[in-house]
Coordinates of C-alpha atoms in Angstrom, one line a residue:
M1 CA 53.6 30.9 -48.4
T2 CA 51.1 30.0 -45.8
S3 CA 52.5 29.8 -42.3
P4 CA 52.0 26.6 -40.4
Q5 CA 50.2 28.5 -37.7
N6 CA 47.8 30.0 -40.2
G7 CA 47.3 26.8 -42.2
P8 CA 44.2 24.5 -42.3
E9 CA 45.6 22.2 -39.7
F10 CA 46.1 24.9 -37.1
L11 CA 42.7 26.4 -38.0
D12 CA 40.9 23.1 -37.5
R13 CA 42.6 22.5 -34.1
H14 CA 41.9 26.1 -33.0
L15 CA 38.2 25.9 -34.0
L16 CA 37.8 22.4 -32.3
T17 CA 39.4 23.6 -29.1
G18 CA 37.3 26.7 -29.1
M19 CA 34.1 24.6 -29.6
M20 CA 35.1 22.4 -26.7
D21 CA 35.7 25.3 -24.4
I22 CA 32.2 26.8 -24.9
M23 CA 30.6 23.5 -23.9
T24 CA 29.3 23.1 -20.3
D25 CA 29.9 19.4 -20.4
H26 CA 33.4 18.1 -19.3
V27 CA 35.4 16.9 -22.3
F28 CA 38.7 15.1 -21.7
I29 CA 41.1 12.6 -23.3
L30 CA 43.5 10.3 -21.3
R31 CA 46.3 8.1 -22.6
R32 CA 46.7 4.7 -21.2
E33 CA 50.2 4.3 -19.6
S34 CA 49.6 0.9 -18.1
P35 CA 48.5 0.6 -15.4
R36 CA 48.0 4.4 -15.1
Y37 CA 46.3 7.1 -17.1
R38 CA 47.7 10.5 -18.2
L39 CA 45.4 13.4 -19.0
V40 CA 46.3 14.8 -22.4
Y41 CA 43.4 17.2 -22.9
C42 CA 40.5 18.8 -21.0
N43 CA 38.2 21.6 -21.9
Q44 CA 37.7 24.8 -19.9
A45 CA 34.5 23.5 -18.2
M46 CA 36.4 20.6 -16.7
A47 CA 39.4 22.8 -15.7
T48 CA 37.1 25.3 -14.0
F49 CA 35.4 22.5 -12.1
M50 CA 38.8 21.3 -10.9
R51 CA 39.6 25.0 -10.0
L52 CA 42.6 25.0 -12.3
Q53 CA 43.5 26.0 -15.9
P54 CA 43.7 23.4 -18.7
A55 CA 47.5 23.9 -18.9
D56 CA 47.8 23.0 -15.2
L57 CA 46.0 19.7 -15.7
C58 CA 47.1 18.4 -19.1
G59 CA 50.1 16.2 -18.9
R60 CA 49.5 15.1 -15.3
R61 CA 48.6 11.5 -14.4
L62 CA 45.2 10.7 -13.1
D63 CA 46.4 9.6 -9.7
E64 CA 48.1 13.0 -9.3
I65 CA 44.8 14.8 -10.0
I66 CA 42.5 12.5 -8.0
L67 CA 44.1 12.0 -4.6
D68 CA 41.3 10.1 -2.9
P69 CA 42.2 6.4 -3.4
D70 CA 38.6 5.2 -3.4
L71 CA 37.5 7.8 -6.0
Y72 CA 40.5 7.1 -8.1
E73 CA 39.8 3.3 -8.1
R74 CA 36.2 3.9 -9.1
I75 CA 37.1 6.2 -12.1
A76 CA 40.1 4.2 -13.2
G77 CA 38.0 1.0 -13.0
N78 CA 35.5 2.5 -15.4
Y79 CA 38.3 3.3 -17.9
D80 CA 39.5 -0.3 -17.6
K81 CA 36.0 -1.6 -18.3
V82 CA 35.8 0.5 -21.5
L83 CA 39.1 -0.7 -22.8
D84 CA 38.2 -4.3 -22.0
A85 CA 34.8 -3.9 -23.8
G86 CA 36.3 -2.1 -26.8
H87 CA 33.3 0.1 -27.3
I88 CA 31.4 3.0 -25.8
L89 CA 30.1 2.6 -22.3
R90 CA 28.1 5.0 -20.0
F91 CA 28.5 5.4 -16.3
E92 CA 27.0 7.3 -13.5
E93 CA 29.9 8.8 -11.5
T94 CA 30.0 10.9 -8.3
T95 CA 32.5 13.3 -6.8
E96 CA 32.3 11.6 -3.4
G97 CA 35.9 11.8 -2.1
F98 CA 36.7 14.9 -4.2
E99 CA 34.5 17.6 -2.8
A100 CA 33.8 17.8 0.9
N101 CA 30.9 20.3 0.7
Q102 CA 28.7 18.9 -2.1
V103 CA 28.7 15.6 -4.0
R104 CA 28.0 16.1 -7.7
I105 CA 26.6 13.4 -10.0
F106 CA 27.8 13.0 -13.6
D107 CA 26.5 11.0 -16.5
T108 CA 29.8 10.0 -18.2
C109 CA 30.1 8.6 -21.7
L110 CA 33.5 6.9 -22.4
S111 CA 34.9 5.6 -25.6
P112 CA 38.2 3.8 -26.4
M113 CA 40.3 5.5 -29.1
P114 CA 43.5 4.2 -30.7
G115 CA 46.4 6.6 -31.4
T116 CA 47.6 7.4 -34.9
D117 CA 50.9 5.6 -34.1
G118 CA 49.0 2.3 -33.8
N119 CA 50.4 1.6 -30.3
S120 CA 48.9 4.3 -28.0
V121 CA 45.5 3.8 -26.5
Y122 CA 43.3 6.7 -25.4
I123 CA 40.1 7.2 -23.5
C124 CA 37.8 9.9 -24.8
G125 CA 35.1 11.1 -22.3
I126 CA 32.2 13.5 -22.0
S127 CA 30.7 14.1 -18.5
R128 CA 27.5 15.9 -18.0
D129 CA 26.5 17.3 -14.5
T130 CA 23.1 15.7 -13.7
T131 CA 23.0 16.7 -10.1
A132 CA 20.2 19.2 -10.5
R133 CA 18.1 16.7 -12.5
R134 CA 18.7 13.9 -10.0
E135 CA 17.8 16.2 -7.2
A136 CA 14.6 17.2 -9.0
E137 CA 13.8 13.5 -9.7
L138 CA 14.4 12.7 -6.0
A139 CA 12.2 15.6 -4.9
L140 CA 9.5 14.4 -7.3
Q141 CA 9.8 10.8 -6.1
Q142 CA 9.6 12.0 -2.5
A143 CA 6.5 14.2 -3.4
N144 CA 4.9 11.2 -5.1
E145 CA 5.6 9.0 -2.1
T146 CA 4.1 11.6 0.2
L147 CA 1.1 11.9 -2.1
E148 CA 0.7 8.1 -2.2
T149 CA 0.9 8.0 1.6
Q150 CA -1.7 10.6 1.9
L151 CA -3.9 8.8 -0.7
A152 CA -3.5 5.6 1.3
E153 CA -4.5 7.4 4.5
N154 CA -7.5 8.9 2.7
R155 CA -8.5 5.5 1.4
E156 CA -8.2 4.0 4.8
L157 CA -10.2 6.9 6.4
H158 CA -12.8 6.4 3.7
R159 CA -12.9 2.7 4.4
Q160 CA -13.3 3.4 8.1
L161 CA -16.1 5.9 7.5
E162 CA -17.9 3.4 5.3
E163 CA -17.4 0.7 7.9
E164 CA -18.7 3.0 10.6
A165 CA -21.7 3.8 8.5
I166 CA -22.8 0.1 8.4
R167 CA -21.8 -0.9 11.9
D168 CA -23.4 -0.6 15.3
P169 CA -20.9 1.4 17.4
L170 CA -21.3 -0.6 20.5
T171 CA -21.3 -4.2 19.3
N172 CA -19.6 -3.7 15.9
L173 CA -22.3 -5.8 14.3
F174 CA -24.0 -4.7 11.1
N175 CA -26.7 -2.1 11.6
R176 CA -30.3 -2.1 10.5
R177 CA -29.6 -0.1 7.3
Y178 CA -26.9 -2.5 6.0
F179 CA -29.0 -5.5 7.0
L180 CA -32.0 -4.3 5.0
E181 CA -29.8 -3.6 1.9
S182 CA -28.2 -7.0 2.2
L183 CA -31.5 -8.8 2.7
T184 CA -33.0 -7.1 -0.4
R185 CA -30.1 -8.2 -2.5
E186 CA -30.1 -11.8 -1.1
L187 CA -33.8 -12.2 -1.6
S188 CA -33.5 -11.1 -5.2
R189 CA -30.6 -13.6 -5.8
A190 CA -32.4 -16.4 -4.0
H191 CA -35.5 -15.8 -6.2
R192 CA -33.4 -16.2 -9.4
E193 CA -31.4 -19.2 -8.1
T194 CA -34.2 -20.8 -6.1
Y195 CA -32.7 -21.3 -2.7
P196 CA -34.1 -20.4 0.8
V197 CA -33.1 -17.5 3.0
T198 CA -33.9 -18.0 6.7
L199 CA -34.0 -15.3 9.3
M200 CA -33.7 -15.6 13.1
M201 CA -34.7 -12.8 15.4
L202 CA -33.2 -13.2 18.9
D203 CA -34.1 -11.2 22.0
I204 CA -32.3 -11.2 25.4
D205 CA -34.8 -12.2 28.0
H206 CA -35.6 -9.7 30.8
F207 CA -33.0 -7.2 29.5
K208 CA -34.8 -4.2 30.9
E209 CA -34.7 -5.7 34.4
L210 CA -31.0 -6.4 34.0
N211 CA -30.4 -2.7 33.1
D212 CA -32.5 -1.5 35.9
S213 CA -30.7 -3.8 38.5
H214 CA -27.1 -3.4 37.4
G215 CA -27.0 -0.3 35.2
H216 CA -26.6 0.4 31.5
S217 CA -22.8 -0.1 31.6
V218 CA -23.4 -3.8 32.6
G219 CA -26.1 -4.0 30.0
D220 CA -23.7 -2.8 27.3
Q221 CA -21.1 -5.4 28.3
V222 CA -23.8 -8.1 28.1
L223 CA -24.7 -6.9 24.6
V224 CA -21.1 -7.0 23.5
E225 CA -20.6 -10.5 24.9
V226 CA -23.7 -11.8 23.3
S227 CA -22.7 -10.2 19.9
Q228 CA -19.3 -11.9 20.0
R229 CA -20.8 -15.3 20.8
L230 CA -23.4 -14.9 18.1
C231 CA -20.8 -14.1 15.5
A232 CA -18.7 -17.0 16.6
G233 CA -21.6 -19.4 16.1
M234 CA -22.5 -18.2 12.6
R235 CA -21.2 -19.1 9.2
K236 CA -19.1 -16.7 7.1
E237 CA -21.9 -16.0 4.7
D238 CA -24.4 -15.3 7.5
V239 CA -25.2 -11.6 8.3
V240 CA -25.5 -10.8 12.0
C241 CA -27.2 -7.4 12.8
R242 CA -28.1 -5.5 15.9
W243 CA -31.7 -4.8 15.0
G244 CA -32.3 -2.5 18.0
G245 CA -31.9 -2.4 21.7
E246 CA -31.5 -6.0 22.9
E247 CA -32.8 -7.5 19.6
F248 CA -30.6 -9.2 17.0
L249 CA -31.5 -10.3 13.5
I250 CA -29.5 -13.0 11.6
M251 CA -29.8 -13.8 7.9
M252 CA -28.8 -17.3 6.9
P253 CA -28.7 -17.6 3.1
G254 CA -29.1 -21.1 1.7
L255 CA -30.5 -22.7 4.9
S256 CA -34.0 -24.1 5.0
L257 CA -36.1 -23.5 8.1
A258 CA -35.5 -27.0 9.4
D259 CA -31.7 -26.8 8.9
A260 CA -31.5 -23.3 10.5
H261 CA -33.6 -24.6 13.4
V262 CA -31.1 -27.5 14.0
R263 CA -28.2 -25.0 14.0
I264 CA -29.8 -22.6 16.4
M265 CA -30.8 -25.3 18.8
S266 CA -27.2 -26.5 18.8
W267 CA -26.0 -23.0 19.5
R268 CA -28.6 -22.6 22.3
R269 CA -27.4 -25.8 24.0
D270 CA -24.0 -24.1 24.4
H271 CA -25.1 -20.6 25.1
S272 CA -28.6 -20.4 26.6
P273 CA -28.5 -19.6 29.4
M274 CA -25.2 -17.8 28.7
A275 CA -22.8 -17.4 31.6
V276 CA -21.4 -13.8 31.5
Q277 CA -18.6 -13.1 33.9
L278 CA -18.1 -9.4 34.8
P279 CA -15.9 -7.8 37.5
G280 CA -17.7 -8.8 40.8
L281 CA -20.7 -10.0 38.9
S282 CA -21.9 -13.3 37.4
L283 CA -24.9 -13.3 35.2
A284 CA -27.0 -16.1 33.4
V285 CA -28.6 -14.7 30.2
S286 CA -31.2 -16.5 28.3
F287 CA -32.7 -15.8 24.9
S288 CA -36.0 -16.0 23.0
S289 CA -35.8 -16.6 19.2
G290 CA -38.1 -16.7 16.2
L291 CA -37.4 -18.2 12.8
A292 CA -39.0 -17.6 9.4
T293 CA -37.8 -18.3 5.9
A294 CA -38.2 -17.0 2.4
P295 CA -39.9 -17.6 0.1
H296 CA -42.3 -19.8 2.2
H297 CA -43.2 -17.1 4.7
G298 CA -42.7 -14.1 2.4
T299 CA -40.8 -12.9 -0.6
T300 CA -40.2 -9.3 0.4
T301 CA -38.0 -7.9 3.2
D302 CA -41.0 -6.6 5.1
D303 CA -42.9 -9.9 4.8
V304 CA -40.1 -12.2 6.0
I305 CA -39.0 -9.8 8.8
N306 CA -42.6 -9.5 10.0
A307 CA -42.9 -13.2 10.0
T308 CA -39.7 -13.6 12.0
D309 CA -40.9 -11.0 14.5
K310 CA -44.2 -12.8 15.0
A311 CA -42.4 -16.0 15.7
L312 CA -40.2 -14.2 18.3
Y313 CA -43.3 -12.7 19.8
E314 CA -44.8 -16.1 20.2
A315 CA -41.6 -17.4 21.9
K316 CA -41.7 -14.4 24.4
T317 CA -45.4 -14.7 25.2
N318 CA -45.1 -18.4 25.8
G319 CA -42.6 -18.1 28.6
R320 CA -39.3 -16.9 26.9
N321 CA -36.0 -18.9 26.7
Q322 CA -37.2 -20.9 23.7
V323 CA -37.3 -21.0 19.9
R324 CA -40.4 -20.7 17.8
L325 CA -40.9 -21.2 14.1
Y326 CA -43.3 -19.0 12.2
R327 CA -46.7 -20.5 11.6
Q328 CA -48.8 -19.1 8.9
P329 CA -52.4 -18.4 9.7
A330 CA -54.8 -21.0 8.6

């Protein structure tokens, strides 16, 4: 006769237990003894993690194995959810409250399982230690965040360098190179869409004498003050440039010569002469201005800038502190 211990039933159980014990995942079965749970099986990996042997764990209640009340409530609560749901659920569980030195993270799959007697209810679970994977994911996330921060800093530095390349360092107005590029684009667009582009060149009267009398530091402060008030008096679409020294060049797209003249005269009523208050010093600064417009006075950048410069020269040679419009030679 075949002995019960050597029969198919014993062989199947022996092989199944051996298979479970070579797994690195934690495999366990608990029986519901409302409202508690009793461990009826665990594999060697789980027992080793608990620093015990399977025989020392099996048969004990869950609250006798997990002594930390918060950890017990979290784990037992997951079991309750699985039984209420009646199907497989997955949870992320930690050993916080179990190990003082290191908290482990487990991906746990739980399934309700009825007993063969029709009355008993079991929980079958498999837990995989995902601590290393989560730490790697966290390290990768932190590396990505660091890289993104560095990229953002590089983009900001690139933006600053681009901004510095088109700005005058003293007044923060656009520089000559940017103005010429902008004027070239605007004249091309204006030619296609048939609208005027008016330029105004403005010069601070007697600026050399101001520098000679009060020093270049005072002259720089006057340039900054004039720049700020010029920008405040212009439209958003206007381009204000420090053309060089004490000269400024303003592009006003869409404004005819007459409309631009009205706007500049209005600005001059408020700012010419301009009262500039400096520590221990009060100055009255006046301006000479010349206006020209495209396409009436030129269709290229050189033509319209030269026409504006000639109008400014006429304002300066006729006594300064005035605005002159470009007059084409007869």
